[in-house]
Coordinates of C-alpha atoms and ligand atoms in Angstrom, one line a residue:
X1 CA 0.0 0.0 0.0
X2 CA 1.6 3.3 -1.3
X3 CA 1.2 6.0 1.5
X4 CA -1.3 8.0 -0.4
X5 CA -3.4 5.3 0.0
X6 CA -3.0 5.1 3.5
X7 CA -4.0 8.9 3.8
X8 CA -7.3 8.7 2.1
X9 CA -8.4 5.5 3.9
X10 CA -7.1 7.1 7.8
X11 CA -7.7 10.6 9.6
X12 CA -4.9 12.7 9.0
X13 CA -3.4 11.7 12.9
X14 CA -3.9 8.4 12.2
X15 CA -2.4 7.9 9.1
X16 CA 1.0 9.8 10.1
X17 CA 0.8 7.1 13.4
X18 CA 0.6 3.8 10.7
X19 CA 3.1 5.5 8.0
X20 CA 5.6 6.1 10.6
X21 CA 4.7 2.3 12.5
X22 CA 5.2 0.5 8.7
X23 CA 8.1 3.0 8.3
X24 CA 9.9 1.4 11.6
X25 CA 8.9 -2.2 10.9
X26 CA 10.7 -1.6 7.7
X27 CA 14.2 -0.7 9.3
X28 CA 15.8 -4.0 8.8
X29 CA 19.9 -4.1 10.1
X30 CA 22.5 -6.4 9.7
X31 CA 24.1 -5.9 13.1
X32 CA 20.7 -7.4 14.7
X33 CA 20.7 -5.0 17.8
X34 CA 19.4 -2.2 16.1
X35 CA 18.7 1.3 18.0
X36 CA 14.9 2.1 17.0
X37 CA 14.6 5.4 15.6
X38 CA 13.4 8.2 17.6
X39 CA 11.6 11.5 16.8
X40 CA 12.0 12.2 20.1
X41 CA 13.6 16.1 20.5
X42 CA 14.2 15.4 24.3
X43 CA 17.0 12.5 23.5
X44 CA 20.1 11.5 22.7
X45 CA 21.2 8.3 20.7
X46 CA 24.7 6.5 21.9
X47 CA 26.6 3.8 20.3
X48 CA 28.7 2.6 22.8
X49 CA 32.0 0.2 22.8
X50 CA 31.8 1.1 26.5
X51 CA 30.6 -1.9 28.5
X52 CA 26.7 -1.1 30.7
X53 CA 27.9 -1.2 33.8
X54 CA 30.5 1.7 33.0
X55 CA 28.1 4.0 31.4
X56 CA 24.6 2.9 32.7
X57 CA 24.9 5.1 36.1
X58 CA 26.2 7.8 34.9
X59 CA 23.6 7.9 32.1
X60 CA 20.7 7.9 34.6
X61 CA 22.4 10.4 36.1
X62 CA 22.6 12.3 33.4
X63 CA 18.5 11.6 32.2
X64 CA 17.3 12.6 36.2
X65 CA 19.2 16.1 35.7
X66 CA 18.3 17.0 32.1
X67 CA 15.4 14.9 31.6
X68 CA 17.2 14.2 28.2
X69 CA 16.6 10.5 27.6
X70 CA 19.8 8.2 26.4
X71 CA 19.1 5.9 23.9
X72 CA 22.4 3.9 23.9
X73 CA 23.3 0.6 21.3
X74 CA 25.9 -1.5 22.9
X75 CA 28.3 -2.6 19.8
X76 CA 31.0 -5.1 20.4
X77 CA 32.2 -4.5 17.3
X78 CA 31.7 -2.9 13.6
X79 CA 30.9 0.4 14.8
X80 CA 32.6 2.5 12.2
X81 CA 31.2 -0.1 9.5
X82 CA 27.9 0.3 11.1
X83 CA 28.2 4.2 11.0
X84 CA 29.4 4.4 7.5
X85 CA 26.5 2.5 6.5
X86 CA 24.0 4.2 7.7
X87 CA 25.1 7.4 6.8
X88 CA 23.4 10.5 7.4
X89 CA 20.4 8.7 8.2
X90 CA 22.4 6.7 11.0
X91 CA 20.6 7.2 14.5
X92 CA 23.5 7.7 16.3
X93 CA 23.9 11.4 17.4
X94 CA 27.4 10.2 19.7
X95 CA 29.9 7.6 20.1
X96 CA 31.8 6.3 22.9
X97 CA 34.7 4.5 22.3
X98 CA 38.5 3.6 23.9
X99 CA 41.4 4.3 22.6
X100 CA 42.3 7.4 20.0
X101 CA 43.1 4.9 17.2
X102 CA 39.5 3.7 16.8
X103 CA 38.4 7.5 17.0
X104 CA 41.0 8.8 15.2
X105 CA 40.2 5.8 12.3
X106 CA 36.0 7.1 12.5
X107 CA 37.8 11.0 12.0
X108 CA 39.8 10.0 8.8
X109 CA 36.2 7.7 7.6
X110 CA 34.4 11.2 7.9
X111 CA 31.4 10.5 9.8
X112 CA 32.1 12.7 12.9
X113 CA 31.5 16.7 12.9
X114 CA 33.4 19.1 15.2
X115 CA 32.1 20.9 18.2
X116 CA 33.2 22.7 20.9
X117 CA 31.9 24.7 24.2
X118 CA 34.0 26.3 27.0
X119 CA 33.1 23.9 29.2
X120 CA 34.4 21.0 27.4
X121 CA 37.5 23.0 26.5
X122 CA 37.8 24.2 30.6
X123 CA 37.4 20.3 31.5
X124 CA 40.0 18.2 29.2
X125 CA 43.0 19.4 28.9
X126 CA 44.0 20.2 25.6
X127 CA 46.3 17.3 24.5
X128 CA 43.3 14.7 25.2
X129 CA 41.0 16.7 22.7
X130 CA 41.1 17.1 19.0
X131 CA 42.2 19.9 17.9
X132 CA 38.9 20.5 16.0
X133 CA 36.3 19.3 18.8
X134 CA 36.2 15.7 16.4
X135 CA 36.5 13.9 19.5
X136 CA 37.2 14.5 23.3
X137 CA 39.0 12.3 25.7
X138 CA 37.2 11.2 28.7
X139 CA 39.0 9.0 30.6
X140 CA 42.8 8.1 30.8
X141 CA 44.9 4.9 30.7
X142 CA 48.7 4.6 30.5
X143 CA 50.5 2.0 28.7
X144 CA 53.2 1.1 31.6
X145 CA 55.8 -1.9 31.6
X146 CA 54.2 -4.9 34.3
X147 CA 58.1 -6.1 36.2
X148 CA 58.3 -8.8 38.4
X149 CA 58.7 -8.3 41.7
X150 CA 60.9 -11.2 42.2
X151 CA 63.3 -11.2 39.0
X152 CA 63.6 -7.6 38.4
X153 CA 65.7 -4.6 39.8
X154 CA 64.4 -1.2 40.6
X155 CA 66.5 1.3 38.1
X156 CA 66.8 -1.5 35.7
X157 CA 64.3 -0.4 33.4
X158 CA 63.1 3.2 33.3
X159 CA 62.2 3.5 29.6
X160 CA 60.4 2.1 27.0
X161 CA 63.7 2.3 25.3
X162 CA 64.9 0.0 28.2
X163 CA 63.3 -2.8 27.2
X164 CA 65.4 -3.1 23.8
X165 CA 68.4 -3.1 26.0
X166 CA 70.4 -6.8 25.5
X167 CA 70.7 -7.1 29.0
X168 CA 66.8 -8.3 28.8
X169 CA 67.5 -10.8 26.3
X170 CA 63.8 -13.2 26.6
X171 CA 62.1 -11.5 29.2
X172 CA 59.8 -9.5 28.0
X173 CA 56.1 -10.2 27.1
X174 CA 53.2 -8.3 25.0
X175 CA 50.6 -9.0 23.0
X176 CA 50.4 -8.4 19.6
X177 CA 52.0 -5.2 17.8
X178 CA 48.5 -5.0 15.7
X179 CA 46.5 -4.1 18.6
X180 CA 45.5 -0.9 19.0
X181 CA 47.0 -0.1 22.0
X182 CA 50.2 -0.9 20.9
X183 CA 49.8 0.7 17.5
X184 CA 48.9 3.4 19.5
X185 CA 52.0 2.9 21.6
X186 CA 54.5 2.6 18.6
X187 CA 53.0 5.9 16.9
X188 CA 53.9 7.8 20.3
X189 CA 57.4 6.4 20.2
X190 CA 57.4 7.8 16.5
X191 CA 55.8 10.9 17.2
X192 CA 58.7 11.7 19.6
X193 CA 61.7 9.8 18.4
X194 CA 60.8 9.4 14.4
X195 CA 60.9 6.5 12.3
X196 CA 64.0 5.2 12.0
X197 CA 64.8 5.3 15.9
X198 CA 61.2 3.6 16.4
X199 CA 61.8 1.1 13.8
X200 CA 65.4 0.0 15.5
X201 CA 63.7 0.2 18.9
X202 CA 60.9 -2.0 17.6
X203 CA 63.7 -4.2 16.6
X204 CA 65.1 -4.7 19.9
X205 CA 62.2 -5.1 21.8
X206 CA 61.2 -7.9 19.2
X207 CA 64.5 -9.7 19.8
X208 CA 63.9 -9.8 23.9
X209 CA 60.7 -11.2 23.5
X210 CA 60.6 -14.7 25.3
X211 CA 57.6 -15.8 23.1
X212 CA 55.5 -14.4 20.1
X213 CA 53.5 -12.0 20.8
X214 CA 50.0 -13.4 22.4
X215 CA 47.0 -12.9 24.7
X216 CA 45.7 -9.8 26.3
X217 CA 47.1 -7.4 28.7
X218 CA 46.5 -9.4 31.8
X219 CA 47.8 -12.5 29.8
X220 CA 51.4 -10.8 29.9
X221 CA 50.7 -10.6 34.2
X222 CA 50.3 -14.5 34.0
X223 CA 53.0 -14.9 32.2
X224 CA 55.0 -12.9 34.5
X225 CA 53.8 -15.1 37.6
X226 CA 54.4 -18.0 35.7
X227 CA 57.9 -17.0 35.1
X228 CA 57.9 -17.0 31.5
X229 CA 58.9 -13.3 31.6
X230 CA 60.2 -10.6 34.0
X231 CA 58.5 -7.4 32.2
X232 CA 55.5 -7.2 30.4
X233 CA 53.6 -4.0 28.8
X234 CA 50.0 -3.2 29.9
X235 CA 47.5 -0.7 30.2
X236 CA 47.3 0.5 34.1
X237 CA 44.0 -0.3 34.8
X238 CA 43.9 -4.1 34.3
X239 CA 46.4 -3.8 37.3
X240 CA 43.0 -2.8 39.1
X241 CA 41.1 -5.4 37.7
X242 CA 43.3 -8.0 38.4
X243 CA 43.9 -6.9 42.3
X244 CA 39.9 -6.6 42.9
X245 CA 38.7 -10.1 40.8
X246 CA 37.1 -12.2 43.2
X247 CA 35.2 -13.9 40.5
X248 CA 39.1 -15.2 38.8
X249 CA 41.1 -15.0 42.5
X250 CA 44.0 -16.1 40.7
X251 CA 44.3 -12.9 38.8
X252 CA 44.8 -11.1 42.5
X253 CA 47.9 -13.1 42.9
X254 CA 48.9 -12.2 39.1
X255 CA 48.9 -8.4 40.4
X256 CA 50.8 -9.6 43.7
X257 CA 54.1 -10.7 41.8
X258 CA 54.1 -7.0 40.1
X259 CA 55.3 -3.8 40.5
X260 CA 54.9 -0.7 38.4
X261 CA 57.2 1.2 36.4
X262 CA 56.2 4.3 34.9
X263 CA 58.2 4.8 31.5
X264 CA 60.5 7.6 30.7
X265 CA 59.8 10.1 33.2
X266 CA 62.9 11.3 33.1
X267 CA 62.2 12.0 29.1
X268 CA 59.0 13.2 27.5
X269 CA 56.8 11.0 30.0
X270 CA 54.5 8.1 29.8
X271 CA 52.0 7.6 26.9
X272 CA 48.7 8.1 28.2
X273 CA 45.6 6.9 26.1
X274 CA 42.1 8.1 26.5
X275 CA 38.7 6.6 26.4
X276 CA 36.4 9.1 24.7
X277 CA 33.6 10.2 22.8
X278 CA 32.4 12.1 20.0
X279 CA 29.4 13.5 18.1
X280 CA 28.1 12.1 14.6
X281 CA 28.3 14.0 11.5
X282 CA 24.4 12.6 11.3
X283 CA 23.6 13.9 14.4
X284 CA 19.6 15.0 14.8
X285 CA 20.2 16.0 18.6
X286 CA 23.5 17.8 18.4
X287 CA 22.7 20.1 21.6
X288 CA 21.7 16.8 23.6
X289 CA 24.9 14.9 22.6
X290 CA 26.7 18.1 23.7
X291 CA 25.2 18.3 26.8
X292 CA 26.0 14.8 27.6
X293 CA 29.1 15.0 26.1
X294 CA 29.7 18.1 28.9
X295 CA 27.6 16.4 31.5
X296 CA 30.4 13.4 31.2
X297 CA 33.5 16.2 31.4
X298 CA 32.3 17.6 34.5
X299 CA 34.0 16.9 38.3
X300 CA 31.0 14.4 39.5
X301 CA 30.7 12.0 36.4
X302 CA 34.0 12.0 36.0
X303 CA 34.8 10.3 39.5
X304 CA 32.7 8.1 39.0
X305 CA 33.1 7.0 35.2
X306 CA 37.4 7.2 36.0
X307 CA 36.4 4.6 39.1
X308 CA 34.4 2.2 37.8
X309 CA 37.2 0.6 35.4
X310 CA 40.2 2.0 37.6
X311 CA 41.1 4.8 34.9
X312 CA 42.4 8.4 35.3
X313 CA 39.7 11.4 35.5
X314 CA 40.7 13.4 32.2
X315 CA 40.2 16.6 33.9
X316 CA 42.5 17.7 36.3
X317 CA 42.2 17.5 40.4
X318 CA 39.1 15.0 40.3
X319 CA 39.7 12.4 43.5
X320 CA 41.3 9.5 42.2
X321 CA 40.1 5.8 43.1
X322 CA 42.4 5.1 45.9
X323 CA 44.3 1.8 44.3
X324 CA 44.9 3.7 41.3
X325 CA 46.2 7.0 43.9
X326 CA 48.3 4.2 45.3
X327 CA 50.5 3.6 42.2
X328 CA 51.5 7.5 42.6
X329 CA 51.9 10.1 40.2
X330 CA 53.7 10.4 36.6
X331 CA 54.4 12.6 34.4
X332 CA 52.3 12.0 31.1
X333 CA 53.3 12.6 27.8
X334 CA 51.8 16.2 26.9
X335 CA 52.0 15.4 23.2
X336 CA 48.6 16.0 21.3
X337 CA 46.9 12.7 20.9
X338 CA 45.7 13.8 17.0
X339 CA 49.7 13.8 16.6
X340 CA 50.4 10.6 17.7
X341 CA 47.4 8.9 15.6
X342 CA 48.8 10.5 12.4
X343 CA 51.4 8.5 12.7
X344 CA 49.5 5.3 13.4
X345 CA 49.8 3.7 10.0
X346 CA 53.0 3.5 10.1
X347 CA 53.2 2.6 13.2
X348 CA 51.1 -0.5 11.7
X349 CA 53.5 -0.7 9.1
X350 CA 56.9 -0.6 11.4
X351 CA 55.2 -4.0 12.8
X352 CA 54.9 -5.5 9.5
X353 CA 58.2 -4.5 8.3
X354 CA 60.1 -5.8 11.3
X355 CA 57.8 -8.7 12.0
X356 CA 57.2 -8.0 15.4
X357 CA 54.6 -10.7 15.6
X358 CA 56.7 -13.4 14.8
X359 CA 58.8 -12.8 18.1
X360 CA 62.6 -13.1 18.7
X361 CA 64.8 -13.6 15.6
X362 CA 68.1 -13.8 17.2
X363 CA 68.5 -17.5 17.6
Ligands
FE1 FE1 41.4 -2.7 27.6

């Protein structure tokens, strides 16, 4: 039935009600979960990487102050696919996501628009926001080097540039050089050093490996306390995670065996990642993804959001969770995170080339 038809047969009301009903039944998705669209002025549509119970209370939050509903799609994986799919008829008016390689990959796709306000540019500090408004950091993680306790000497290692020494010949662990948080690690170590320094640093580290690269982050802790390897480099909140799992109590005695170490703070600092968000280029609520966007900047959701997963507040002098207080304070590389993602391919590249993944080559 053509929609014409459907407006001589109903009252006017009533046949807007059934065209926009047959409309919605028609939305068909490939991803399954799909977000319904809504006309609705007072909301906001999310497509979240960020787990429920990270977002969820803060989200509430947000609704019982604004009365701004938060329509949120959990996606596990495929966002940028999804979003480049849809276009501009995608729902989604924001994205949250971790790490600046997968934002940074949705900037250089096209689908996100630029905003700014003073608040979010008083919040975030300006290395964790693009230099644009494209995305803004909400969270922080640093990549730090995992060192066992028993097997390892204070001083021995201070920088990432440390773990290429020979001295550490088969004691070091990672996972893979395609992940994203080490791309994201390697680009850093370009952004400051360049190419060829990266690429011979890359080198070194591949040649102390004591296996191929393998597992997640807290797979390089087990292997620590299983004494496959002395040093190992994670992001610093699975340390949190580990020390608090009573579901996997084995994990607690993982994070027992290690200490910290804080790379080059004696050079240009640690690399800190973020977690972050960012508005659509399709966005139909704009001002509502803003003021969420702001709501989740500001000193109260930001303890709370930072806690939950045992991350860093991005803006300055919120209370830290005590565990991650405990591990002390760094100085954090104050290079702009847009910087270091430009050099993320070849970062990617430097892997290939060297063929990191493979492991040690020296034997
Ligand atoms: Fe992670």
């Amino acid at each position: 039935m053509k929609h014409a038809d459907l407006h001589r047969l109903y009252p006017k009301i009533l046949g807007y009600a059934a065209v926009s009903v047959l409309v919605t039944g028609l939305i068909v998705s490939p991803w399954g979960n799909t977000a319904r669209a809504t006309d609705d002025e007072n909301s906001v549509n999310l497509y979240s990487y960020r787990q429920a119970f990270l977002i969820d209370p803060l989200l509430d939050a947000f609704t019982e102050q604004t009365g701004i509903k938060v329509n949120t799609v959990f996606v596990k994986k495929g966002m940028l696919e999804r979003l480049k799919a849809e276009g501009r008829n995608s729902d989604a008016d924001m994205v949250l996501s971790a790490d600046i390689g997968r934002l940074h990959d949705m900037v250089t796709a096209g689908v996100l628009q630029g905003v700014s306000s003073d608040k979010l540019n008083k919040n975030i500090p300006s290395q964790f926001r693009h230099p644009e408004g494209l995305w803004y950091g909400l969270t922080l993680r640093a990549r730090i080097i995992f060192a066992s306790k028993d097997r390892t000497q204070p001083g021995e290692v201070l920088s990432l540039a440390d773990l290429a020494k020979p001295a550490l010949q088969g004691r070091v662990c990672t996972r893979s050089g395609k992940h994203v948080y080490n791309v994201s690690l390697i680009a850093s170590v370009i952004a400051n050093e360049g190419i060829d320094q990266t690429r011979q640093w890359l080198t070194g580290l591949r040649d102390n490996l004591a296996r191929k690269p393998q597992g997640n982050d807290r797979a390089q802790a087990k292997a620590i306390s299983e004494g496959v390897c002395d040093y190992a480099i994670a992001n610093t909140y699975y340390m949190g995670k580990m020390v608090t799992n009573t579901l996997k109590p084995e994990q607690q005695q993982w994070a027992a065996g290690i200490r910290i170490i804080f790379p080059d703070q004696d050079g240009h600092g640690t690399h800190v990642n973020i977690s972050g968000a960012a508005i659509t280029k399709s966005a139909k609520h704009r001002d509502n993804a803003i003021a969420l966007l702001e709501f989740l900047s500001d000193t109260h959701a930001q303890e709370i959001y930072a806690e939950q997963n045992f991350e860093y507040p991005v803006k300055p002098d919120v209370t830290l969770h005590p565990l991650v207080s405990s591990w002390g304070k760094f100085k954090a590389d104050t290079i702009n995170l847009d910087k270091v993602a430009q050099h993320r391919i070849t970062a990617s590249k430097l892997v290939d080339e060297t063929a990191f993944d493979l492991g040690p080559q020296n034997d």
